[in-house]
Amino acid sequence: MPNSATKLNQSNPCLPTKPVNNTALITEGGGQRGVFTAGVLDSWLHAGFNPFDLLIGTSAGAQNLSSYMTCQQGFAQRSITSLSSDPHFYKLHRALIGKHAVDLDWYFEQVEKSETPLNIGCGEERLKKRQLLFSATKKEDYSAEFFAPTRENWLTILKASSALPLLYKKGVKIGNHYYVDGGLSAPIPVEEAYNRGAKKIVIIRTVDKEAAVKSPWAHKLKSWLCTNNRCPKALELLTHHENSYQRTIEFIANPPQGIDIIQIFPQQPLSSGLIGSRKESIHEDYRAGIKSGLEFLSKTRTEIESAQ
């Protein structure tokens, strides 16, 4: 497997390719643990594998799907390693003086003005034969909504999907409403894929199989927020998230007849956390993602691509 700087081995990776009908890819969030997903998807990009006609991502999962659809191998991994690890991105004490503890404004400014920014034009070309959706949670009623990115709104929707409640203050305004992290109400949006007609659904998780019945996102966030006298509001958010998470796990365990769900898990607990991880841990988890992605291709690629 080449390193993250290797270019995709295709003559014109932006050309739209024909996907397999009724196949979906779902990518879970997880903050810096999303680097595992980045590794999986980079291994697929290198192999020219993207048979999905529907792709839905939440939070870090939405960011990973962005670089997958723009065919920018290594983009997500570099963003997680450098930007989310930068001291400017996360400072919990800022919340005490009314500022964002997690500075998504700065983060996406860096993404946009990078020497190699997200190639949204390429993404739009690739999406002529597919649908890409990012989940976000409407702040006023905690309902899940799914947005299709365009050239004009791509980064705004990504920011909304990634806006951890309370750590990114009011959330992100889209239209007349404010939105926060999609993981609050749609942590693994598999039911949305089913409702849109998907029959074969692949889910990339950011927790190992043994931990899959509990949401580490919730417990980590609770430990942060309850130290800042925000426990009542935090508990309200986390109870809603836990209920959404458990409903999803039950759906995955007992899908409707005729629905095939394949999950890709880290083979062992990831070294990275939601945020504040060591770069060595991030690199280790990225390599684990590459390994899992290649193993998936060796076992399942033919089955996925030949399904009709």
PDB file of C-alpha atoms in Angstrom:
ATOM      1  CA  MET A   1       0.000   0.000   0.000  1.00  0.00           C
ATOM      2  CA  PRO A   2       1.440   3.402  -0.971  1.00  0.00           C
ATOM      3  CA  ASN A   3       1.797   6.249   1.451  1.00  0.00           C
ATOM      4  CA  SER A   4      -0.765   9.020   1.774  1.00  0.00           C
ATOM      5  CA  ALA A   5       0.937  11.160  -0.878  1.00  0.00           C
ATOM      6  CA  THR A   6       0.438   8.576  -3.635  1.00  0.00           C
ATOM      7  CA  LYS A   7      -1.953   9.680  -6.344  1.00  0.00           C
ATOM      8  CA  LEU A   8      -4.948   7.636  -7.363  1.00  0.00           C
ATOM      9  CA  ASN A   9      -3.931   5.306 -10.167  1.00  0.00           C
ATOM     10  CA  GLN A  10      -6.597   6.318 -12.694  1.00  0.00           C
ATOM     11  CA  SER A  11      -6.263   8.333 -15.896  1.00  0.00           C
ATOM     12  CA  ASN A  12      -9.114  10.645 -14.952  1.00  0.00           C
ATOM     13  CA  PRO A  13     -10.476   9.960 -11.460  1.00  0.00           C
ATOM     14  CA  CYS A  14     -13.127  12.697 -11.752  1.00  0.00           C
ATOM     15  CA  LEU A  15     -15.031  10.912 -14.508  1.00  0.00           C
ATOM     16  CA  PRO A  16     -18.311   9.550 -13.128  1.00  0.00           C
ATOM     17  CA  THR A  17     -18.475   5.770 -13.006  1.00  0.00           C
ATOM     18  CA  LYS A  18     -21.560   3.585 -12.976  1.00  0.00           C
ATOM     19  CA  PRO A  19     -22.442   2.384  -9.461  1.00  0.00           C
ATOM     20  CA  VAL A  20     -24.294  -0.762  -8.470  1.00  0.00           C
ATOM     21  CA  ASN A  21     -27.985  -0.122  -7.874  1.00  0.00           C
ATOM     22  CA  ASN A  22     -29.305  -0.143  -4.295  1.00  0.00           C
ATOM     23  CA  THR A  23     -25.879  -0.235  -2.619  1.00  0.00           C
ATOM     24  CA  ALA A  24     -25.038   2.176   0.175  1.00  0.00           C
ATOM     25  CA  LEU A  25     -21.985   3.158   2.194  1.00  0.00           C
ATOM     26  CA  ILE A  26     -22.464   4.561   5.712  1.00  0.00           C
ATOM     27  CA  THR A  27     -19.584   6.157   7.633  1.00  0.00           C
ATOM     28  CA  GLU A  28     -19.828   6.661  11.375  1.00  0.00           C
ATOM     29  CA  GLY A  29     -18.379   9.728  13.107  1.00  0.00           C
ATOM     30  CA  GLY A  30     -15.906   9.596  15.961  1.00  0.00           C
ATOM     31  CA  GLY A  31     -13.664  12.658  15.832  1.00  0.00           C
ATOM     32  CA  GLN A  32     -10.024  11.734  15.370  1.00  0.00           C
ATOM     33  CA  ARG A  33     -10.967   8.049  15.371  1.00  0.00           C
ATOM     34  CA  GLY A  34     -12.289   8.830  11.919  1.00  0.00           C
ATOM     35  CA  VAL A  35      -8.729   8.383  10.689  1.00  0.00           C
ATOM     36  CA  PHE A  36      -9.483   4.636  10.681  1.00  0.00           C
ATOM     37  CA  THR A  37     -12.216   5.329   8.099  1.00  0.00           C
ATOM     38  CA  ALA A  38      -9.762   7.491   6.167  1.00  0.00           C
ATOM     39  CA  GLY A  39      -7.441   4.494   5.912  1.00  0.00           C
ATOM     40  CA  VAL A  40     -10.217   2.207   4.699  1.00  0.00           C
ATOM     41  CA  LEU A  41     -11.344   4.662   2.044  1.00  0.00           C
ATOM     42  CA  ASP A  42      -7.810   5.483   0.884  1.00  0.00           C
ATOM     43  CA  SER A  43      -7.185   1.783   0.277  1.00  0.00           C
ATOM     44  CA  TRP A  44     -10.385   1.700  -1.790  1.00  0.00           C
ATOM     45  CA  LEU A  45      -9.432   4.813  -3.730  1.00  0.00           C
ATOM     46  CA  HIS A  46      -6.088   3.287  -4.593  1.00  0.00           C
ATOM     47  CA  ALA A  47      -7.891   0.159  -5.824  1.00  0.00           C
ATOM     48  CA  GLY A  48     -10.473   2.166  -7.804  1.00  0.00           C
ATOM     49  CA  PHE A  49     -13.320   0.748  -5.703  1.00  0.00           C
ATOM     50  CA  ASN A  50     -16.514   2.764  -5.302  1.00  0.00           C
ATOM     51  CA  PRO A  51     -19.586   0.769  -6.311  1.00  0.00           C
ATOM     52  CA  PHE A  52     -22.039   2.684  -4.096  1.00  0.00           C
ATOM     53  CA  ASP A  53     -24.961   4.646  -5.492  1.00  0.00           C
ATOM     54  CA  LEU A  54     -25.788   6.169  -2.079  1.00  0.00           C
ATOM     55  CA  LEU A  55     -23.268   7.407   0.480  1.00  0.00           C
ATOM     56  CA  ILE A  56     -24.232   8.902   3.867  1.00  0.00           C
ATOM     57  CA  GLY A  57     -21.755  10.271   6.386  1.00  0.00           C
ATOM     58  CA  THR A  58     -21.988  11.683   9.875  1.00  0.00           C
ATOM     59  CA  SER A  59     -19.517  14.217  11.308  1.00  0.00           C
ATOM     60  CA  ALA A  60     -15.978  12.871  10.724  1.00  0.00           C
ATOM     61  CA  GLY A  61     -17.605  10.264   8.502  1.00  0.00           C
ATOM     62  CA  ALA A  62     -18.998  13.036   6.303  1.00  0.00           C
ATOM     63  CA  GLN A  63     -15.530  14.558   6.025  1.00  0.00           C
ATOM     64  CA  ASN A  64     -14.126  11.190   5.001  1.00  0.00           C
ATOM     65  CA  LEU A  65     -16.785  10.678   2.345  1.00  0.00           C
ATOM     66  CA  SER A  66     -15.951  14.115   0.947  1.00  0.00           C
ATOM     67  CA  SER A  67     -12.369  13.178   0.107  1.00  0.00           C
ATOM     68  CA  TYR A  68     -13.540   9.747  -1.078  1.00  0.00           C
ATOM     69  CA  MET A  69     -15.902  11.349  -3.582  1.00  0.00           C
ATOM     70  CA  THR A  70     -13.359  13.980  -4.658  1.00  0.00           C
ATOM     71  CA  CYS A  71     -10.782  11.185  -5.152  1.00  0.00           C
ATOM     72  CA  GLN A  72      -8.187  12.881  -2.942  1.00  0.00           C
ATOM     73  CA  GLN A  73      -6.294  10.013  -1.396  1.00  0.00           C
ATOM     74  CA  GLY A  74      -4.663  11.110   1.865  1.00  0.00           C
ATOM     75  CA  PHE A  75      -6.699  14.326   2.197  1.00  0.00           C
ATOM     76  CA  ALA A  76      -8.745  13.234   5.223  1.00  0.00           C
ATOM     77  CA  GLN A  77      -5.753  11.644   6.903  1.00  0.00           C
ATOM     78  CA  ARG A  78      -3.705  14.834   6.566  1.00  0.00           C
ATOM     79  CA  SER A  79      -6.584  16.970   7.868  1.00  0.00           C
ATOM     80  CA  ILE A  80      -7.051  14.807  10.950  1.00  0.00           C
ATOM     81  CA  THR A  81      -3.325  14.509  11.621  1.00  0.00           C
ATOM     82  CA  SER A  82      -2.427  18.167  11.185  1.00  0.00           C
ATOM     83  CA  LEU A  83      -5.538  20.337  11.588  1.00  0.00           C
ATOM     84  CA  SER A  84      -7.455  18.534  14.330  1.00  0.00           C
ATOM     85  CA  SER A  85      -4.195  18.092  16.260  1.00  0.00           C
ATOM     86  CA  ASP A  86      -3.273  21.772  16.029  1.00  0.00           C
ATOM     87  CA  PRO A  87      -3.488  23.584  19.399  1.00  0.00           C
ATOM     88  CA  HIS A  88      -5.672  26.239  17.791  1.00  0.00           C
ATOM     89  CA  PHE A  89      -8.423  23.730  17.001  1.00  0.00           C
ATOM     90  CA  TYR A  90      -9.331  22.576  20.503  1.00  0.00           C
ATOM     91  CA  LYS A  91      -8.990  24.445  23.791  1.00  0.00           C
ATOM     92  CA  LEU A  92     -11.578  23.520  26.408  1.00  0.00           C
ATOM     93  CA  HIS A  93     -10.966  26.626  28.512  1.00  0.00           C
ATOM     94  CA  ARG A  94     -12.315  28.826  25.671  1.00  0.00           C
ATOM     95  CA  ALA A  95     -15.805  27.591  26.553  1.00  0.00           C
ATOM     96  CA  LEU A  96     -15.458  29.298  29.935  1.00  0.00           C
ATOM     97  CA  ILE A  97     -15.160  32.728  28.287  1.00  0.00           C
ATOM     98  CA  GLY A  98     -17.995  32.264  25.802  1.00  0.00           C
ATOM     99  CA  LYS A  99     -15.990  31.037  22.826  1.00  0.00           C
ATOM    100  CA  HIS A 100     -15.917  27.785  20.878  1.00  0.00           C
ATOM    101  CA  ALA A 101     -13.969  25.033  22.616  1.00  0.00           C
ATOM    102  CA  VAL A 102     -13.717  23.399  19.192  1.00  0.00           C
ATOM    103  CA  ASP A 103     -12.936  26.029  16.555  1.00  0.00           C
ATOM    104  CA  LEU A 104     -14.554  24.641  13.404  1.00  0.00           C
ATOM    105  CA  ASP A 105     -14.422  28.070  11.762  1.00  0.00           C
ATOM    106  CA  TRP A 106     -10.629  27.981  11.870  1.00  0.00           C
ATOM    107  CA  TYR A 107     -10.569  24.315  10.812  1.00  0.00           C
ATOM    108  CA  PHE A 108     -12.609  24.815   7.643  1.00  0.00           C
ATOM    109  CA  GLU A 109     -10.793  28.036   6.808  1.00  0.00           C
ATOM    110  CA  GLN A 110      -7.600  25.959   6.699  1.00  0.00           C
ATOM    111  CA  VAL A 111      -9.304  23.326   4.548  1.00  0.00           C
ATOM    112  CA  GLU A 112     -10.509  25.971   2.101  1.00  0.00           C
ATOM    113  CA  LYS A 113      -7.228  27.890   1.768  1.00  0.00           C
ATOM    114  CA  SER A 114      -4.975  24.828   1.719  1.00  0.00           C
ATOM    115  CA  GLU A 115      -2.512  24.437  -1.169  1.00  0.00           C
ATOM    116  CA  THR A 116      -4.553  21.351  -2.077  1.00  0.00           C
ATOM    117  CA  PRO A 117      -8.122  22.210  -1.039  1.00  0.00           C
ATOM    118  CA  LEU A 118     -11.041  19.839  -1.302  1.00  0.00           C
ATOM    119  CA  ASN A 119     -11.669  19.336  -5.029  1.00  0.00           C
ATOM    120  CA  ILE A 120     -15.400  19.972  -4.939  1.00  0.00           C
ATOM    121  CA  GLY A 121     -15.610  20.260  -8.725  1.00  0.00           C
ATOM    122  CA  CYS A 122     -14.366  16.699  -9.037  1.00  0.00           C
ATOM    123  CA  GLY A 123     -16.863  15.624  -6.405  1.00  0.00           C
ATOM    124  CA  GLU A 124     -19.738  17.159  -8.343  1.00  0.00           C
ATOM    125  CA  GLU A 125     -18.692  15.263 -11.472  1.00  0.00           C
ATOM    126  CA  ARG A 126     -18.538  11.980  -9.590  1.00  0.00           C
ATOM    127  CA  LEU A 127     -21.955  12.613  -8.051  1.00  0.00           C
ATOM    128  CA  LYS A 128     -23.755  12.793 -11.392  1.00  0.00           C
ATOM    129  CA  LYS A 129     -24.556   9.101 -10.987  1.00  0.00           C
ATOM    130  CA  ARG A 130     -24.663   8.855  -7.191  1.00  0.00           C
ATOM    131  CA  GLN A 131     -26.128  10.574  -4.148  1.00  0.00           C
ATOM    132  CA  LEU A 132     -24.040  11.868  -1.244  1.00  0.00           C
ATOM    133  CA  LEU A 133     -25.682  12.982   2.001  1.00  0.00           C
ATOM    134  CA  PHE A 134     -24.383  14.466   5.251  1.00  0.00           C
ATOM    135  CA  SER A 135     -26.415  14.166   8.443  1.00  0.00           C
ATOM    136  CA  ALA A 136     -26.961  17.061  10.825  1.00  0.00           C
ATOM    137  CA  THR A 137     -29.200  17.573  13.853  1.00  0.00           C
ATOM    138  CA  LYS A 138     -31.659  20.472  13.943  1.00  0.00           C
ATOM    139  CA  LYS A 139     -30.923  22.207  17.225  1.00  0.00           C
ATOM    140  CA  GLU A 140     -34.464  23.269  18.079  1.00  0.00           C
ATOM    141  CA  ASP A 141     -36.034  19.780  18.119  1.00  0.00           C
ATOM    142  CA  TYR A 142     -33.097  17.339  17.743  1.00  0.00           C
ATOM    143  CA  SER A 143     -34.490  15.973  14.484  1.00  0.00           C
ATOM    144  CA  ALA A 144     -32.065  14.446  11.978  1.00  0.00           C
ATOM    145  CA  GLU A 145     -31.801  16.028   8.547  1.00  0.00           C
ATOM    146  CA  PHE A 146     -29.800  14.948   5.522  1.00  0.00           C
ATOM    147  CA  PHE A 147     -28.232  17.460   3.158  1.00  0.00           C
ATOM    148  CA  ALA A 148     -26.873  16.879  -0.340  1.00  0.00           C
ATOM    149  CA  PRO A 149     -23.689  18.954  -0.762  1.00  0.00           C
ATOM    150  CA  THR A 150     -23.180  21.285  -3.718  1.00  0.00           C
ATOM    151  CA  ARG A 151     -20.307  23.554  -4.726  1.00  0.00           C
ATOM    152  CA  GLU A 152     -21.966  26.417  -2.844  1.00  0.00           C
ATOM    153  CA  ASN A 153     -22.740  24.698   0.452  1.00  0.00           C
ATOM    154  CA  TRP A 154     -20.347  21.740   0.748  1.00  0.00           C
ATOM    155  CA  LEU A 155     -18.130  23.078   3.541  1.00  0.00           C
ATOM    156  CA  THR A 156     -21.047  24.671   5.410  1.00  0.00           C
ATOM    157  CA  ILE A 157     -22.897  21.358   5.564  1.00  0.00           C
ATOM    158  CA  LEU A 158     -19.709  19.562   6.595  1.00  0.00           C
ATOM    159  CA  LYS A 159     -19.286  22.058   9.422  1.00  0.00           C
ATOM    160  CA  ALA A 160     -22.881  21.540  10.563  1.00  0.00           C
ATOM    161  CA  SER A 161     -22.485  17.762  10.534  1.00  0.00           C
ATOM    162  CA  SER A 162     -19.326  18.103  12.668  1.00  0.00           C
ATOM    163  CA  ALA A 163     -20.456  20.773  15.159  1.00  0.00           C
ATOM    164  CA  LEU A 164     -20.282  19.069  18.568  1.00  0.00           C
ATOM    165  CA  PRO A 165     -23.120  20.523  20.665  1.00  0.00           C
ATOM    166  CA  LEU A 166     -22.064  22.979  23.378  1.00  0.00           C
ATOM    167  CA  LEU A 167     -18.417  22.748  22.269  1.00  0.00           C
ATOM    168  CA  TYR A 168     -19.279  24.693  19.125  1.00  0.00           C
ATOM    169  CA  LYS A 169     -21.727  27.125  20.732  1.00  0.00           C
ATOM    170  CA  LYS A 170     -24.854  27.879  18.682  1.00  0.00           C
ATOM    171  CA  GLY A 171     -24.201  25.450  15.863  1.00  0.00           C
ATOM    172  CA  VAL A 172     -24.214  26.238  12.146  1.00  0.00           C
ATOM    173  CA  LYS A 173     -27.008  28.181  10.466  1.00  0.00           C
ATOM    174  CA  ILE A 174     -28.494  26.658   7.328  1.00  0.00           C
ATOM    175  CA  GLY A 175     -31.545  28.463   6.012  1.00  0.00           C
ATOM    176  CA  ASN A 176     -33.630  29.512   9.003  1.00  0.00           C
ATOM    177  CA  HIS A 177     -32.344  26.891  11.435  1.00  0.00           C
ATOM    178  CA  TYR A 178     -29.230  26.049  13.425  1.00  0.00           C
ATOM    179  CA  TYR A 179     -27.691  22.582  13.195  1.00  0.00           C
ATOM    180  CA  VAL A 180     -25.229  20.599  15.273  1.00  0.00           C
ATOM    181  CA  ASP A 181     -23.378  17.300  14.955  1.00  0.00           C
ATOM    182  CA  GLY A 182     -25.248  14.688  12.950  1.00  0.00           C
ATOM    183  CA  GLY A 183     -24.117  12.029  15.405  1.00  0.00           C
ATOM    184  CA  LEU A 184     -26.545  13.390  17.981  1.00  0.00           C
ATOM    185  CA  SER A 185     -29.607  12.059  16.123  1.00  0.00           C
ATOM    186  CA  ALA A 186     -28.191   9.942  13.281  1.00  0.00           C
ATOM    187  CA  PRO A 187     -24.992   8.368  14.666  1.00  0.00           C
ATOM    188  CA  ILE A 188     -25.016   5.590  12.048  1.00  0.00           C
ATOM    189  CA  PRO A 189     -27.617   6.574   9.427  1.00  0.00           C
ATOM    190  CA  VAL A 190     -28.341   3.062   8.208  1.00  0.00           C
ATOM    191  CA  GLU A 191     -32.116   3.450   8.477  1.00  0.00           C
ATOM    192  CA  GLU A 192     -31.957   6.467   6.178  1.00  0.00           C
ATOM    193  CA  ALA A 193     -30.170   4.316   3.594  1.00  0.00           C
ATOM    194  CA  TYR A 194     -32.854   1.654   3.950  1.00  0.00           C
ATOM    195  CA  ASN A 195     -35.633   4.239   3.587  1.00  0.00           C
ATOM    196  CA  ARG A 196     -33.991   5.419   0.357  1.00  0.00           C
ATOM    197  CA  GLY A 197     -34.048   1.928  -1.148  1.00  0.00           C
ATOM    198  CA  ALA A 198     -30.657   0.451  -0.287  1.00  0.00           C
ATOM    199  CA  LYS A 199     -30.582  -3.351  -0.173  1.00  0.00           C
ATOM    200  CA  LYS A 200     -26.872  -3.932   0.466  1.00  0.00           C
ATOM    201  CA  ILE A 201     -25.401  -1.570   3.052  1.00  0.00           C
ATOM    202  CA  VAL A 202     -21.748  -1.328   4.091  1.00  0.00           C
ATOM    203  CA  ILE A 203     -21.012   0.483   7.365  1.00  0.00           C
ATOM    204  CA  ILE A 204     -17.548   1.652   8.418  1.00  0.00           C
ATOM    205  CA  ARG A 205     -17.417   1.859  12.214  1.00  0.00           C
ATOM    206  CA  THR A 206     -14.929   3.677  14.431  1.00  0.00           C
ATOM    207  CA  VAL A 207     -15.280   1.423  17.461  1.00  0.00           C
ATOM    208  CA  ASP A 208     -14.254  -2.202  17.716  1.00  0.00           C
ATOM    209  CA  LYS A 209     -16.908  -4.921  17.595  1.00  0.00           C
ATOM    210  CA  GLU A 210     -16.923  -5.518  21.355  1.00  0.00           C
ATOM    211  CA  ALA A 211     -17.597  -1.844  22.060  1.00  0.00           C
ATOM    212  CA  ALA A 212     -20.188  -1.409  19.325  1.00  0.00           C
ATOM    213  CA  VAL A 213     -23.190  -1.551  21.666  1.00  0.00           C
ATOM    214  CA  LYS A 214     -22.104   1.587  23.521  1.00  0.00           C
ATOM    215  CA  SER A 215     -21.331   5.029  22.218  1.00  0.00           C
ATOM    216  CA  PRO A 216     -17.939   6.345  23.381  1.00  0.00           C
ATOM    217  CA  TRP A 217     -18.888   9.712  21.846  1.00  0.00           C
ATOM    218  CA  ALA A 218     -21.511  10.206  24.528  1.00  0.00           C
ATOM    219  CA  HIS A 219     -19.464   9.291  27.567  1.00  0.00           C
ATOM    220  CA  LYS A 220     -16.458  11.366  26.520  1.00  0.00           C
ATOM    221  CA  LEU A 221     -18.614  14.419  25.879  1.00  0.00           C
ATOM    222  CA  LYS A 222     -20.339  13.978  29.231  1.00  0.00           C
ATOM    223  CA  SER A 223     -17.000  13.969  31.054  1.00  0.00           C
ATOM    224  CA  TRP A 224     -16.061  17.274  29.390  1.00  0.00           C
ATOM    225  CA  LEU A 225     -19.314  19.125  29.829  1.00  0.00           C
ATOM    226  CA  CYS A 226     -20.138  18.106  33.373  1.00  0.00           C
ATOM    227  CA  THR A 227     -16.877  19.681  34.534  1.00  0.00           C
ATOM    228  CA  ASN A 228     -18.156  23.053  33.282  1.00  0.00           C
ATOM    229  CA  ASN A 229     -21.467  23.152  35.175  1.00  0.00           C
ATOM    230  CA  ARG A 230     -23.448  22.210  32.081  1.00  0.00           C
ATOM    231  CA  CYS A 231     -24.460  18.767  33.203  1.00  0.00           C
ATOM    232  CA  PRO A 232     -28.280  19.140  32.938  1.00  0.00           C
ATOM    233  CA  LYS A 233     -28.117  20.251  29.296  1.00  0.00           C
ATOM    234  CA  ALA A 234     -25.383  17.726  28.553  1.00  0.00           C
ATOM    235  CA  LEU A 235     -27.444  14.903  30.010  1.00  0.00           C
ATOM    236  CA  GLU A 236     -30.440  15.910  27.900  1.00  0.00           C
ATOM    237  CA  LEU A 237     -28.327  15.797  24.744  1.00  0.00           C
ATOM    238  CA  LEU A 238     -26.603  12.571  25.664  1.00  0.00           C
ATOM    239  CA  THR A 239     -29.820  10.786  26.584  1.00  0.00           C
ATOM    240  CA  HIS A 240     -31.205  11.687  23.178  1.00  0.00           C
ATOM    241  CA  HIS A 241     -28.011  10.507  21.498  1.00  0.00           C
ATOM    242  CA  GLU A 242     -27.919   7.233  23.437  1.00  0.00           C
ATOM    243  CA  ASN A 243     -31.525   6.484  22.504  1.00  0.00           C
ATOM    244  CA  SER A 244     -30.777   7.171  18.835  1.00  0.00           C
ATOM    245  CA  TYR A 245     -27.664   5.012  19.011  1.00  0.00           C
ATOM    246  CA  GLN A 246     -29.426   2.053  20.600  1.00  0.00           C
ATOM    247  CA  ARG A 247     -32.281   2.171  18.062  1.00  0.00           C
ATOM    248  CA  THR A 248     -29.705   2.055  15.293  1.00  0.00           C
ATOM    249  CA  ILE A 249     -27.818  -0.869  16.837  1.00  0.00           C
ATOM    250  CA  GLU A 250     -31.100  -2.785  17.134  1.00  0.00           C
ATOM    251  CA  PHE A 251     -31.897  -2.077  13.474  1.00  0.00           C
ATOM    252  CA  ILE A 252     -28.467  -3.338  12.406  1.00  0.00           C
ATOM    253  CA  ALA A 253     -28.843  -6.475  14.505  1.00  0.00           C
ATOM    254  CA  ASN A 254     -32.319  -7.206  13.098  1.00  0.00           C
ATOM    255  CA  PRO A 255     -32.624  -5.634   9.641  1.00  0.00           C
ATOM    256  CA  PRO A 256     -35.760  -6.010   7.518  1.00  0.00           C
ATOM    257  CA  GLN A 257     -35.976  -9.063   5.315  1.00  0.00           C
ATOM    258  CA  GLY A 258     -33.914  -8.776   2.145  1.00  0.00           C
ATOM    259  CA  ILE A 259     -31.489  -6.208   3.573  1.00  0.00           C
ATOM    260  CA  ASP A 260     -27.818  -7.217   3.752  1.00  0.00           C
ATOM    261  CA  ILE A 261     -25.698  -5.186   6.197  1.00  0.00           C
ATOM    262  CA  ILE A 262     -21.913  -5.561   6.276  1.00  0.00           C
ATOM    263  CA  GLN A 263     -19.941  -3.810   9.021  1.00  0.00           C
ATOM    264  CA  ILE A 264     -16.245  -2.979   8.959  1.00  0.00           C
ATOM    265  CA  PHE A 265     -14.814  -2.690  12.478  1.00  0.00           C
ATOM    266  CA  PRO A 266     -11.347  -1.933  13.798  1.00  0.00           C
ATOM    267  CA  GLN A 267      -9.901  -5.297  14.748  1.00  0.00           C
ATOM    268  CA  GLN A 268      -8.979  -3.903  18.158  1.00  0.00           C
ATOM    269  CA  PRO A 269      -9.784  -0.701  20.085  1.00  0.00           C
ATOM    270  CA  LEU A 270      -8.333   2.314  18.301  1.00  0.00           C
ATOM    271  CA  SER A 271      -5.529   4.250  19.934  1.00  0.00           C
ATOM    272  CA  SER A 272      -7.043   7.620  19.007  1.00  0.00           C
ATOM    273  CA  GLY A 273      -9.808   9.340  20.915  1.00  0.00           C
ATOM    274  CA  LEU A 274     -12.496  11.816  19.989  1.00  0.00           C
ATOM    275  CA  ILE A 275      -9.961  14.624  20.176  1.00  0.00           C
ATOM    276  CA  GLY A 276      -6.564  15.370  21.717  1.00  0.00           C
ATOM    277  CA  SER A 277      -4.897  12.202  20.400  1.00  0.00           C
ATOM    278  CA  ARG A 278      -1.163  11.766  19.919  1.00  0.00           C
ATOM    279  CA  LYS A 279      -0.042  11.862  16.290  1.00  0.00           C
ATOM    280  CA  GLU A 280       1.554   8.444  16.730  1.00  0.00           C
ATOM    281  CA  SER A 281      -1.866   7.056  17.680  1.00  0.00           C
ATOM    282  CA  ILE A 282      -3.491   8.699  14.670  1.00  0.00           C
ATOM    283  CA  HIS A 283      -0.899   7.215  12.306  1.00  0.00           C
ATOM    284  CA  GLU A 284      -1.350   3.784  13.892  1.00  0.00           C
ATOM    285  CA  ASP A 285      -5.129   3.898  13.442  1.00  0.00           C
ATOM    286  CA  TYR A 286      -4.785   5.064   9.839  1.00  0.00           C
ATOM    287  CA  ARG A 287      -2.618   2.039   9.066  1.00  0.00           C
ATOM    288  CA  ALA A 288      -5.215  -0.175  10.770  1.00  0.00           C
ATOM    289  CA  GLY A 289      -7.847   1.311   8.458  1.00  0.00           C
ATOM    290  CA  ILE A 290      -5.749   0.572   5.379  1.00  0.00           C
ATOM    291  CA  LYS A 291      -5.355  -3.016   6.515  1.00  0.00           C
ATOM    292  CA  SER A 292      -9.093  -3.447   7.116  1.00  0.00           C
ATOM    293  CA  GLY A 293      -9.914  -1.837   3.771  1.00  0.00           C
ATOM    294  CA  LEU A 294      -7.629  -4.201   1.896  1.00  0.00           C
ATOM    295  CA  GLU A 295      -9.021  -7.216   3.730  1.00  0.00           C
ATOM    296  CA  PHE A 296     -12.538  -6.145   2.829  1.00  0.00           C
ATOM    297  CA  LEU A 297     -11.571  -5.879  -0.832  1.00  0.00           C
ATOM    298  CA  SER A 298      -9.989  -9.324  -0.864  1.00  0.00           C
ATOM    299  CA  LYS A 299     -13.075 -10.953   0.667  1.00  0.00           C
ATOM    300  CA  THR A 300     -16.038  -8.890  -0.493  1.00  0.00           C
ATOM    301  CA  ARG A 301     -15.209  -6.763  -3.547  1.00  0.00           C
ATOM    302  CA  THR A 302     -16.469  -9.238  -6.133  1.00  0.00           C
ATOM    303  CA  GLU A 303     -19.677  -9.818  -4.204  1.00  0.00           C
ATOM    304  CA  ILE A 304     -20.418  -6.088  -4.018  1.00  0.00           C
ATOM    305  CA  GLU A 305     -19.525  -5.179  -7.584  1.00  0.00           C
ATOM    306  CA  SER A 306     -21.435  -8.091  -9.121  1.00  0.00           C
ATOM    307  CA  ALA A 307     -24.651  -7.479  -7.151  1.00  0.00           C
ATOM    308  CA  GLN A 308     -27.604  -6.232  -9.116  1.00  0.00           C
TER     309      GLN A 308
END
